[in-house]
Amino acid sequence: MLSVDYNDKNYDYTRYWEGRDYEHTAEFIALKKLLPKNIDSSKNVIDIGGGFGRLIPIFKDYFGSITVFDCSQRLLDLAKETGKQMGINVKTIQCDVYKLASCSTEKFDYAAMIRVSHHLDDLQSVFEQIYGVLNDNGVFILEIANKMHFKSVLLNLFKGNLKYFSRDSVSVATKDVTFLNHHPKEIEKMLKEAGFKIEKKLSVSNFRVSFVTRYFPVKILLRFENLTQGILSYFYFGPSIFYKLVKK
């Protein structure tokens, strides 16, 4: 599914995030709205597709145990090192996401899958795997690449491309990696079929437009981001949609 090899020592995924302070911080703002209000060190979380541990700095403030799950052992080694630098013993599981339930011997209170769904063409199976590793009433925080974001909708209306508005996923693959934008309504249908209840959703990275990020300071954009994530989710406005889901 991925043409890029994350185990390749010459490929540095951490560099992808260089110059992406707005997106990175916008996602942290969203996560803080979806994570538990009261910190409970008895709770655990699994970060699915967590790679080098980008989300460890936020999870460490909410959970007593963090597990990073990824297909790349090289990235998991980096995640362990990230945790070590923060004085945290991060657990890791190296496995295919489609075999998640059989690879994990532990059940979790929270699961997160951020910046991963666009690499997956069988999300229904993945949602069922995640359901299987959650405790009763466990919480799943999901991010999807949103096919129906405002800029894309306007562009395809202008082109008269009405086929774009079907619920099929759309490939925007690059030479490096498979990338699928998903229709949020279809994703929500899959989640319900997998046994999840949608508790909250947010529209994220709403101002990730080149001319906006070029002329406005990141701090100003993040203030507007924080204020609009909730209301804009009703319109599926942004390029990323975050969900807080509960296992029924």
Coordinates of C-alpha atoms in Angstrom, one line a residue:
M1 CA 0.0 0.0 0.0
L2 CA 2.9 2.4 0.8
S3 CA 5.5 2.7 -1.8
V4 CA 7.8 4.5 0.6
D5 CA 9.8 2.3 2.9
Y6 CA 9.7 3.8 6.4
N7 CA 12.5 1.3 7.4
D8 CA 14.8 2.8 4.8
K9 CA 17.6 4.5 6.8
N10 CA 17.8 7.1 4.0
Y11 CA 14.2 8.2 4.5
D12 CA 13.6 10.6 7.4
Y13 CA 9.9 11.0 8.1
T14 CA 10.6 13.5 10.9
R15 CA 11.7 16.0 8.2
Y16 CA 8.1 15.9 6.8
W17 CA 7.1 18.0 9.7
E18 CA 9.7 20.7 9.2
G19 CA 7.9 23.9 8.4
R20 CA 4.5 22.5 9.3
D21 CA 4.1 24.2 12.7
Y22 CA 0.6 25.3 12.0
E23 CA -0.7 21.8 11.1
H24 CA 1.1 20.2 13.9
T25 CA -0.2 22.6 16.6
A26 CA -3.7 22.6 15.1
E27 CA -3.8 18.8 15.6
F28 CA -2.6 19.2 19.2
I29 CA -5.3 21.8 19.9
A30 CA -7.9 19.3 18.5
L31 CA -6.5 16.4 20.6
K32 CA -6.7 18.4 23.8
K33 CA -10.4 18.9 23.1
L34 CA -10.9 15.1 22.6
L35 CA -8.7 13.6 25.3
P36 CA -10.1 13.0 28.8
K37 CA -10.7 16.2 30.9
N38 CA -9.3 14.5 34.1
I39 CA -5.8 13.0 33.9
D40 CA -5.9 9.4 35.1
S41 CA -2.6 7.6 35.3
S42 CA -4.4 4.2 35.4
K43 CA -5.5 4.7 31.8
N44 CA -3.6 3.5 28.8
V45 CA -3.5 4.5 25.1
I46 CA -2.3 2.9 21.9
D47 CA -1.1 5.3 19.1
I48 CA -1.8 3.4 15.9
G49 CA 0.6 4.3 13.1
G50 CA 2.4 6.4 15.7
G51 CA 5.7 6.3 13.8
F52 CA 8.5 8.2 15.5
G53 CA 6.3 9.2 18.5
R54 CA 5.2 12.7 17.4
L55 CA 2.1 12.5 19.7
I56 CA 4.0 11.2 22.8
P57 CA 4.5 14.8 24.2
I58 CA 0.7 15.2 24.4
F59 CA -0.2 11.7 25.5
K60 CA 2.3 11.7 28.4
D61 CA 0.1 14.4 30.1
Y62 CA -3.0 12.2 30.0
F63 CA -2.1 8.6 30.3
G64 CA 0.0 6.4 32.6
S65 CA 0.9 4.0 29.8
I66 CA 1.6 4.7 26.1
T67 CA 2.0 2.1 23.4
V68 CA 3.1 3.1 19.9
F69 CA 2.0 0.7 17.1
D70 CA 3.6 0.8 13.6
C71 CA 4.7 -1.3 10.7
S72 CA 8.2 0.2 10.8
Q73 CA 10.6 -1.0 13.5
R74 CA 12.9 1.8 12.6
L75 CA 10.3 4.4 13.5
L76 CA 9.3 2.5 16.6
D77 CA 13.0 2.7 17.7
L78 CA 12.8 6.5 17.3
A79 CA 9.5 6.5 19.4
K80 CA 11.3 4.6 22.2
E81 CA 14.1 7.2 22.1
T82 CA 11.5 10.0 22.1
G83 CA 9.9 8.5 25.3
K84 CA 13.3 7.9 26.9
Q85 CA 14.2 11.6 26.4
M86 CA 11.0 12.5 28.3
G87 CA 11.6 9.9 31.0
I88 CA 8.8 7.7 29.8
N89 CA 9.0 3.9 29.1
V90 CA 7.1 3.8 25.8
K91 CA 5.9 0.3 24.7
T92 CA 6.0 -0.6 21.0
I93 CA 4.3 -3.1 18.8
Q94 CA 5.6 -3.8 15.3
C95 CA 2.9 -5.3 13.1
D96 CA 0.5 -4.8 10.2
V97 CA -2.5 -2.7 11.2
Y98 CA -4.8 -5.2 9.6
K99 CA -3.6 -7.7 12.2
L100 CA -3.8 -5.3 15.1
A101 CA -6.1 -7.4 17.3
S102 CA -4.0 -10.5 17.0
C103 CA -0.7 -8.7 17.6
S104 CA -1.7 -6.9 20.8
T105 CA -2.0 -8.9 24.0
E106 CA -3.3 -5.8 25.8
K107 CA -6.6 -4.0 25.9
F108 CA -6.7 -0.2 25.8
D109 CA -8.8 2.6 27.3
Y110 CA -8.0 4.9 24.4
A111 CA -6.8 4.4 20.8
A112 CA -5.7 7.1 18.4
M113 CA -5.1 6.9 14.7
I114 CA -3.9 10.2 13.3
R115 CA -2.5 10.8 9.9
V116 CA -2.9 7.2 8.9
S117 CA -6.3 6.6 7.3
H118 CA -5.2 8.1 4.0
H119 CA -2.8 5.2 3.6
L120 CA -5.5 2.6 4.1
D121 CA -7.9 1.3 1.4
D122 CA -9.9 -1.1 3.7
L123 CA -10.8 1.1 6.7
Q124 CA -13.8 -1.0 7.6
S125 CA -11.4 -3.9 8.5
V126 CA -9.1 -1.6 10.4
F127 CA -12.0 -0.1 12.5
E128 CA -13.1 -3.6 13.4
Q129 CA -9.5 -4.4 14.5
I130 CA -9.4 -1.3 16.7
Y131 CA -12.8 -2.2 18.2
G132 CA -11.3 -5.5 19.2
V133 CA -8.4 -4.0 21.2
L134 CA -10.5 -1.4 23.2
N135 CA -11.9 -2.0 26.6
D136 CA -15.7 -1.7 27.1
N137 CA -16.7 2.0 26.6
G138 CA -13.2 2.6 25.2
V139 CA -12.5 5.8 23.2
F140 CA -11.2 5.9 19.6
I141 CA -9.8 9.2 18.3
L142 CA -9.6 9.2 14.5
E143 CA -8.3 11.6 11.9
I144 CA -9.3 11.3 8.3
A145 CA -8.2 13.2 5.2
N146 CA -11.4 14.9 4.1
K147 CA -12.4 14.6 0.5
M148 CA -15.2 17.2 1.0
H149 CA -13.1 20.1 2.4
F150 CA -14.2 23.6 1.3
K151 CA -11.3 24.2 -1.2
S152 CA -11.8 20.9 -2.9
V153 CA -15.6 21.3 -3.1
L154 CA -15.3 24.8 -4.7
L155 CA -12.6 23.6 -7.2
N156 CA -14.7 20.6 -8.4
L157 CA -17.9 22.7 -8.6
F158 CA -16.0 25.2 -10.8
K159 CA -14.8 22.3 -13.0
G160 CA -18.3 20.9 -13.2
N161 CA -16.9 17.6 -11.9
L162 CA -20.1 16.3 -10.3
K163 CA -18.7 12.7 -10.1
Y164 CA -16.3 14.0 -7.4
F165 CA -19.2 14.2 -4.9
S166 CA -19.8 10.5 -4.8
R167 CA -18.9 8.7 -1.5
D168 CA -16.0 6.9 -3.1
S169 CA -12.5 7.7 -1.8
V170 CA -10.3 9.8 -4.1
S171 CA -6.6 9.0 -4.7
V172 CA -4.2 12.0 -4.6
A173 CA -1.2 9.7 -4.6
T174 CA 2.3 11.1 -5.0
K175 CA 5.4 9.4 -6.2
D176 CA 6.3 8.6 -2.6
V177 CA 3.1 7.3 -1.0
T178 CA -0.5 6.2 -1.5
F179 CA -2.8 9.0 -0.3
L180 CA -6.6 8.6 -0.2
N181 CA -9.0 11.4 0.7
H182 CA -12.2 9.9 2.2
H183 CA -15.8 11.0 2.2
P184 CA -16.7 11.7 5.9
K185 CA -20.3 10.5 5.5
E186 CA -19.0 7.1 4.2
I187 CA -16.4 7.0 7.1
E188 CA -19.2 7.7 9.6
K189 CA -21.2 4.8 8.1
M190 CA -18.3 2.4 8.5
L191 CA -17.6 3.5 12.1
K192 CA -21.2 2.8 13.1
E193 CA -21.2 -0.6 11.4
A194 CA -18.0 -1.4 13.3
G195 CA -19.8 -0.6 16.6
F196 CA -18.7 2.9 17.4
K197 CA -20.8 5.9 18.5
I198 CA -19.7 9.3 17.3
E199 CA -19.4 11.6 20.4
K200 CA -17.7 14.6 18.9
K201 CA -16.1 15.8 15.7
L202 CA -13.8 18.7 14.8
S203 CA -12.7 20.3 11.6
V204 CA -8.9 20.8 11.7
S205 CA -6.2 22.7 9.8
N206 CA -9.0 25.0 8.5
F207 CA -6.6 27.7 7.3
R208 CA -4.1 25.4 5.6
V209 CA -4.1 27.4 2.4
S210 CA -0.8 28.6 0.9
F211 CA -1.8 32.3 0.5
V212 CA -3.2 32.4 4.1
T213 CA -0.3 30.8 5.8
R214 CA 2.1 33.0 3.7
Y215 CA 0.6 36.3 4.9
F216 CA -0.7 35.7 8.4
P217 CA 1.4 34.8 11.5
V218 CA 1.0 31.2 12.7
K219 CA -0.1 32.5 16.2
I220 CA -3.0 34.4 14.7
L221 CA -4.1 31.5 12.5
L222 CA -4.0 29.1 15.6
R223 CA -6.3 31.5 17.5
F224 CA -8.8 31.3 14.8
E225 CA -8.2 27.6 14.5
N226 CA -9.0 27.0 18.1
L227 CA -12.2 29.1 17.8
T228 CA -13.5 27.4 14.7
Q229 CA -12.8 23.7 14.9
G230 CA -16.2 22.9 16.4
I231 CA -18.5 25.1 14.3
L232 CA -16.8 24.3 11.0
S233 CA -17.1 20.5 11.6
Y234 CA -20.8 20.8 10.8
F235 CA -19.7 21.8 7.2
Y236 CA -16.7 19.4 7.0
F237 CA -14.8 22.5 6.1
G238 CA -11.2 21.6 6.8
P239 CA -8.8 19.1 5.1
S240 CA -8.7 17.0 8.3
I241 CA -11.7 15.8 10.3
F242 CA -11.1 14.5 13.8
Y243 CA -13.6 12.2 15.6
K244 CA -14.1 11.1 19.2
L245 CA -15.8 7.7 19.1
V246 CA -17.0 5.4 21.9
K247 CA -17.1 1.7 21.7
K248 CA -20.7 0.6 22.1

